[in-house]
PDB file of C-alpha atoms in Angstrom:
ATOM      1  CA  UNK A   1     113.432 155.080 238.715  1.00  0.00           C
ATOM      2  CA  UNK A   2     113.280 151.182 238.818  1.00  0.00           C
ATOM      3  CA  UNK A   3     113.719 149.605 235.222  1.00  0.00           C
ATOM      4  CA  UNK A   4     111.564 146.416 235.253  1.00  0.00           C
ATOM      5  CA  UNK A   5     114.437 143.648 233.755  1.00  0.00           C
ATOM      6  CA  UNK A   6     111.929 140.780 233.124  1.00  0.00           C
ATOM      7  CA  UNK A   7     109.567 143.388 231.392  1.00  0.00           C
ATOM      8  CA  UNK A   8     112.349 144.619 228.875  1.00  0.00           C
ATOM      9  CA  UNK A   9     113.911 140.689 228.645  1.00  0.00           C
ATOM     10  CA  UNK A  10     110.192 139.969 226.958  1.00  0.00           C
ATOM     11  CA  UNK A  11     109.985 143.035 224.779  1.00  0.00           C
ATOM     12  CA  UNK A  12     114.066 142.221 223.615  1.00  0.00           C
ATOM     13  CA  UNK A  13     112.628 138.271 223.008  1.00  0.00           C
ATOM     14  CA  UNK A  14     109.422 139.743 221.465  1.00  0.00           C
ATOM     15  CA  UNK A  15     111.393 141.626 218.848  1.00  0.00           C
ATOM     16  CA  UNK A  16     114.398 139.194 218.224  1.00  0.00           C
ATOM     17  CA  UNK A  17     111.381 136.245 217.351  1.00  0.00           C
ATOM     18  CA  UNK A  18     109.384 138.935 215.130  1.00  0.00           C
ATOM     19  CA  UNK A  19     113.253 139.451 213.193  1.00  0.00           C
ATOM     20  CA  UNK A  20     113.231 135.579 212.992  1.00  0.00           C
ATOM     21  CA  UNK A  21     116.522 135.717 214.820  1.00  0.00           C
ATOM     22  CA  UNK A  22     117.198 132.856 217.129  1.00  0.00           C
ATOM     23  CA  UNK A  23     119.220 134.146 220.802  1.00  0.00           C
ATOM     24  CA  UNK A  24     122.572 132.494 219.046  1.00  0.00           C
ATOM     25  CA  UNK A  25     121.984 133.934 216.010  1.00  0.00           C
ATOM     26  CA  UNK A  26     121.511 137.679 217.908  1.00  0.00           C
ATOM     27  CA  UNK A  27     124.480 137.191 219.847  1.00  0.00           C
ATOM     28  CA  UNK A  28     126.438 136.592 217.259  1.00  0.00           C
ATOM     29  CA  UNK A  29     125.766 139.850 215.713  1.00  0.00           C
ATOM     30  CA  UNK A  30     126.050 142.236 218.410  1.00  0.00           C
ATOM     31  CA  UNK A  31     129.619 140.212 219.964  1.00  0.00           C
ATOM     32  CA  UNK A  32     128.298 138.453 222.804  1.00  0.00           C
ATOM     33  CA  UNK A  33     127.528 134.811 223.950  1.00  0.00           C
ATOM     34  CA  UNK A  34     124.274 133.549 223.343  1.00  0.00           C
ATOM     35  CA  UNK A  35     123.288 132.299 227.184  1.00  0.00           C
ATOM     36  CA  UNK A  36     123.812 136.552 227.542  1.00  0.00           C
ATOM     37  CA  UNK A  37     120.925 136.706 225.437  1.00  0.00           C
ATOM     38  CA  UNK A  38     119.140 133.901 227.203  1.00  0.00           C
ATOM     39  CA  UNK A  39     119.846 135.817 230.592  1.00  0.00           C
ATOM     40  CA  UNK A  40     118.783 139.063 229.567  1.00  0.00           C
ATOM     41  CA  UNK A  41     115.714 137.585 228.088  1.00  0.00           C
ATOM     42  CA  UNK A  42     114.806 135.523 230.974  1.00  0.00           C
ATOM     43  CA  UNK A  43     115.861 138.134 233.794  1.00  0.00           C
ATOM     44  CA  UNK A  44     118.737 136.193 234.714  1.00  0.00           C
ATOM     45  CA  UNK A  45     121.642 139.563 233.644  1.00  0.00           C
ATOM     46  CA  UNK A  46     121.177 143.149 233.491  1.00  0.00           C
ATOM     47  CA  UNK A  47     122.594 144.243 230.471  1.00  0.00           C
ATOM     48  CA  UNK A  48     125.281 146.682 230.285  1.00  0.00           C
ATOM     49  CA  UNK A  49     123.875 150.187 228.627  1.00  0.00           C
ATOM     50  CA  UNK A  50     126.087 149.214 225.227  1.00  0.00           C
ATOM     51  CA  UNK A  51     124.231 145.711 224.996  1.00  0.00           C
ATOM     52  CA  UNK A  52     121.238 147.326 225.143  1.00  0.00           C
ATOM     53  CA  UNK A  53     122.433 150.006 222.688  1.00  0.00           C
ATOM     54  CA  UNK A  54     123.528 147.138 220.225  1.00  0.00           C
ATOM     55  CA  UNK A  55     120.232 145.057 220.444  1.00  0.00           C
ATOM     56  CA  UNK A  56     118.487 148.496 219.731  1.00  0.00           C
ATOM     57  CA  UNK A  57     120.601 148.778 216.831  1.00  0.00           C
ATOM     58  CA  UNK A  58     120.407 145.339 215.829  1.00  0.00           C
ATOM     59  CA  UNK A  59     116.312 144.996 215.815  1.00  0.00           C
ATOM     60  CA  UNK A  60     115.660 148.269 215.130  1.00  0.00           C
ATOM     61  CA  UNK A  61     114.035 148.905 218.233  1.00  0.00           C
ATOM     62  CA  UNK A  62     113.300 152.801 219.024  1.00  0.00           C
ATOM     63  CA  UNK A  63     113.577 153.508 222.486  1.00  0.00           C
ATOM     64  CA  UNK A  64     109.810 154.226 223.196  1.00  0.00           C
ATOM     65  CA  UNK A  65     109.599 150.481 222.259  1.00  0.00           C
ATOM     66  CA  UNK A  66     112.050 149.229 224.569  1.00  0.00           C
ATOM     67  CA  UNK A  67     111.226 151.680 227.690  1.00  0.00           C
ATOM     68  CA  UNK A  68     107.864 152.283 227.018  1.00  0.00           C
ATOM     69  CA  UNK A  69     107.048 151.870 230.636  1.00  0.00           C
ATOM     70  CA  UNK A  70     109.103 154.719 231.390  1.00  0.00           C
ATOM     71  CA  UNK A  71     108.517 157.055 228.418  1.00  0.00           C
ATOM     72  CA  UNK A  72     105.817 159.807 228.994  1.00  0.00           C
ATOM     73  CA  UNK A  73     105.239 159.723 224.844  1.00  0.00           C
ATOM     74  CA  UNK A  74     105.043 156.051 224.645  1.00  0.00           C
ATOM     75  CA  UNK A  75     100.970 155.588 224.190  1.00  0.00           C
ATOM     76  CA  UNK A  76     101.348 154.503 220.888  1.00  0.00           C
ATOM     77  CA  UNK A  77     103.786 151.343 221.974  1.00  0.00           C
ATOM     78  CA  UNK A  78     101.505 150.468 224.337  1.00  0.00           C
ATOM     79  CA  UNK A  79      98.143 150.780 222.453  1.00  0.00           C
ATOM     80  CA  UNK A  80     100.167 148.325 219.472  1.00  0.00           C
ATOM     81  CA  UNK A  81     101.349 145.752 222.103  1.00  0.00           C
ATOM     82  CA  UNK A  82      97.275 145.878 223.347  1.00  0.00           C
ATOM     83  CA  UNK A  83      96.390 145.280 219.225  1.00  0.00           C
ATOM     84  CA  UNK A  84      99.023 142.384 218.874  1.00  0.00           C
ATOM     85  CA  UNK A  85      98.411 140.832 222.330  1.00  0.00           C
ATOM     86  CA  UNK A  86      94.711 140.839 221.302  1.00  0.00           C
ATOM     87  CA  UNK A  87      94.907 139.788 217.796  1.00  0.00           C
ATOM     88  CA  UNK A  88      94.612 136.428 217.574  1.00  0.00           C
ATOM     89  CA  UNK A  89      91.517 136.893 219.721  1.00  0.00           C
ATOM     90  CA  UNK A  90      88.275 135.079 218.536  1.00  0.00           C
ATOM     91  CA  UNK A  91      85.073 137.746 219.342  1.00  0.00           C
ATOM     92  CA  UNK A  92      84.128 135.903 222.004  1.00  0.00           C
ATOM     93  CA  UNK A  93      87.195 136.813 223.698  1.00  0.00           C
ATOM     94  CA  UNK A  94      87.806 140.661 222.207  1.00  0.00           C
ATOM     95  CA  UNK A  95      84.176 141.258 224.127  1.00  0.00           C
ATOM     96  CA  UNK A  96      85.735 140.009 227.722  1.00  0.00           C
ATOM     97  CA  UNK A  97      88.805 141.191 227.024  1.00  0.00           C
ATOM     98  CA  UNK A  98      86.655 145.047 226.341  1.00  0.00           C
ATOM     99  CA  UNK A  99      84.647 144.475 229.197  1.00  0.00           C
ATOM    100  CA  UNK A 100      87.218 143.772 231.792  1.00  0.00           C
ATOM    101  CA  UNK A 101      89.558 146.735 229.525  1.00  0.00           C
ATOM    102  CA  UNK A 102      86.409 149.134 230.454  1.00  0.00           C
ATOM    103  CA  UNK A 103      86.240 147.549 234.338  1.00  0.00           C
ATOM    104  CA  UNK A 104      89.994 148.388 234.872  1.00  0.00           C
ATOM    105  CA  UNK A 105      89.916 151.744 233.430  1.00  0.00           C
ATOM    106  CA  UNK A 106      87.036 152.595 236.019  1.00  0.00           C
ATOM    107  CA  UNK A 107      88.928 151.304 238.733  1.00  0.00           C
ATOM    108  CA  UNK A 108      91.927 153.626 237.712  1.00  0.00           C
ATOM    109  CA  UNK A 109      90.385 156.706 237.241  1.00  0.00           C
ATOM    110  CA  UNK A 110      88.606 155.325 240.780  1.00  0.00           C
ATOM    111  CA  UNK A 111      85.177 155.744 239.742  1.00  0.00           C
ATOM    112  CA  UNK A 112      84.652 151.958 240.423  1.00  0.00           C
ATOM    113  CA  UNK A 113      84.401 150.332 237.294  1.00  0.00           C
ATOM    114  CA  UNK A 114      80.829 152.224 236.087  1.00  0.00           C
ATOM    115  CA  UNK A 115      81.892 152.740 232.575  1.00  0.00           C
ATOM    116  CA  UNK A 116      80.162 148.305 231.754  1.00  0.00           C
TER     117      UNK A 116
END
């Protein structure tokens, strides 16, 4: 299995901005330098297993959260990063954004898009 770095760098950022923590701030309490944070955000580092652990701990993030790419039972993650990636959608944009949702699926169950 190949963990995606950059992928979990945005979810750790994602969660450290919704705790209102800045990357010195979350250093500080899990013991490591803040450019750490900055390179594990960024895809710069891989972070040891224990720094992963500790930012877990630290933003109370479950591990279906962190690895939901990787996690058979991780559907709900992924359908509430879809809700807050689309909420600050106007309905202009929620109708594309359904549309081209509806065009993908198609596409992956290979039926060529026929569910517009």
């Amino acid at each position: 299995m190949h963990i995606n770095y950059k992928d979990l760098g945005q979810r750790i950022k994602n969660a450290r901005k919704k705790a209102n923590l800045t990357q010195a701030q979350l250093a500080e309490r899990i013991g490591v330098g803040n450019t750490h944070i900055s390179h594990i955000e960024t895809n710069a580092t891989i972070p040891s297993l224990k720094v992963i652990i500790d930012i877990m701990n630290e933003l109370d993030l479950s591990p279906n959260e962190l690895f939901c790419d990787y996690v058979e039972s991780a559907g709900p993650v992924l359908k509430e990063e879809l809700a807050q990636a689309t909420g600050d959608c106007d309905l202009r944009e929620l109708r594309m954004i359904v549309k081209s949702v509806h065009f993908m699926k198609g596409l992956l169950r290979d039926d060529g898009g026929s569910d517009l």
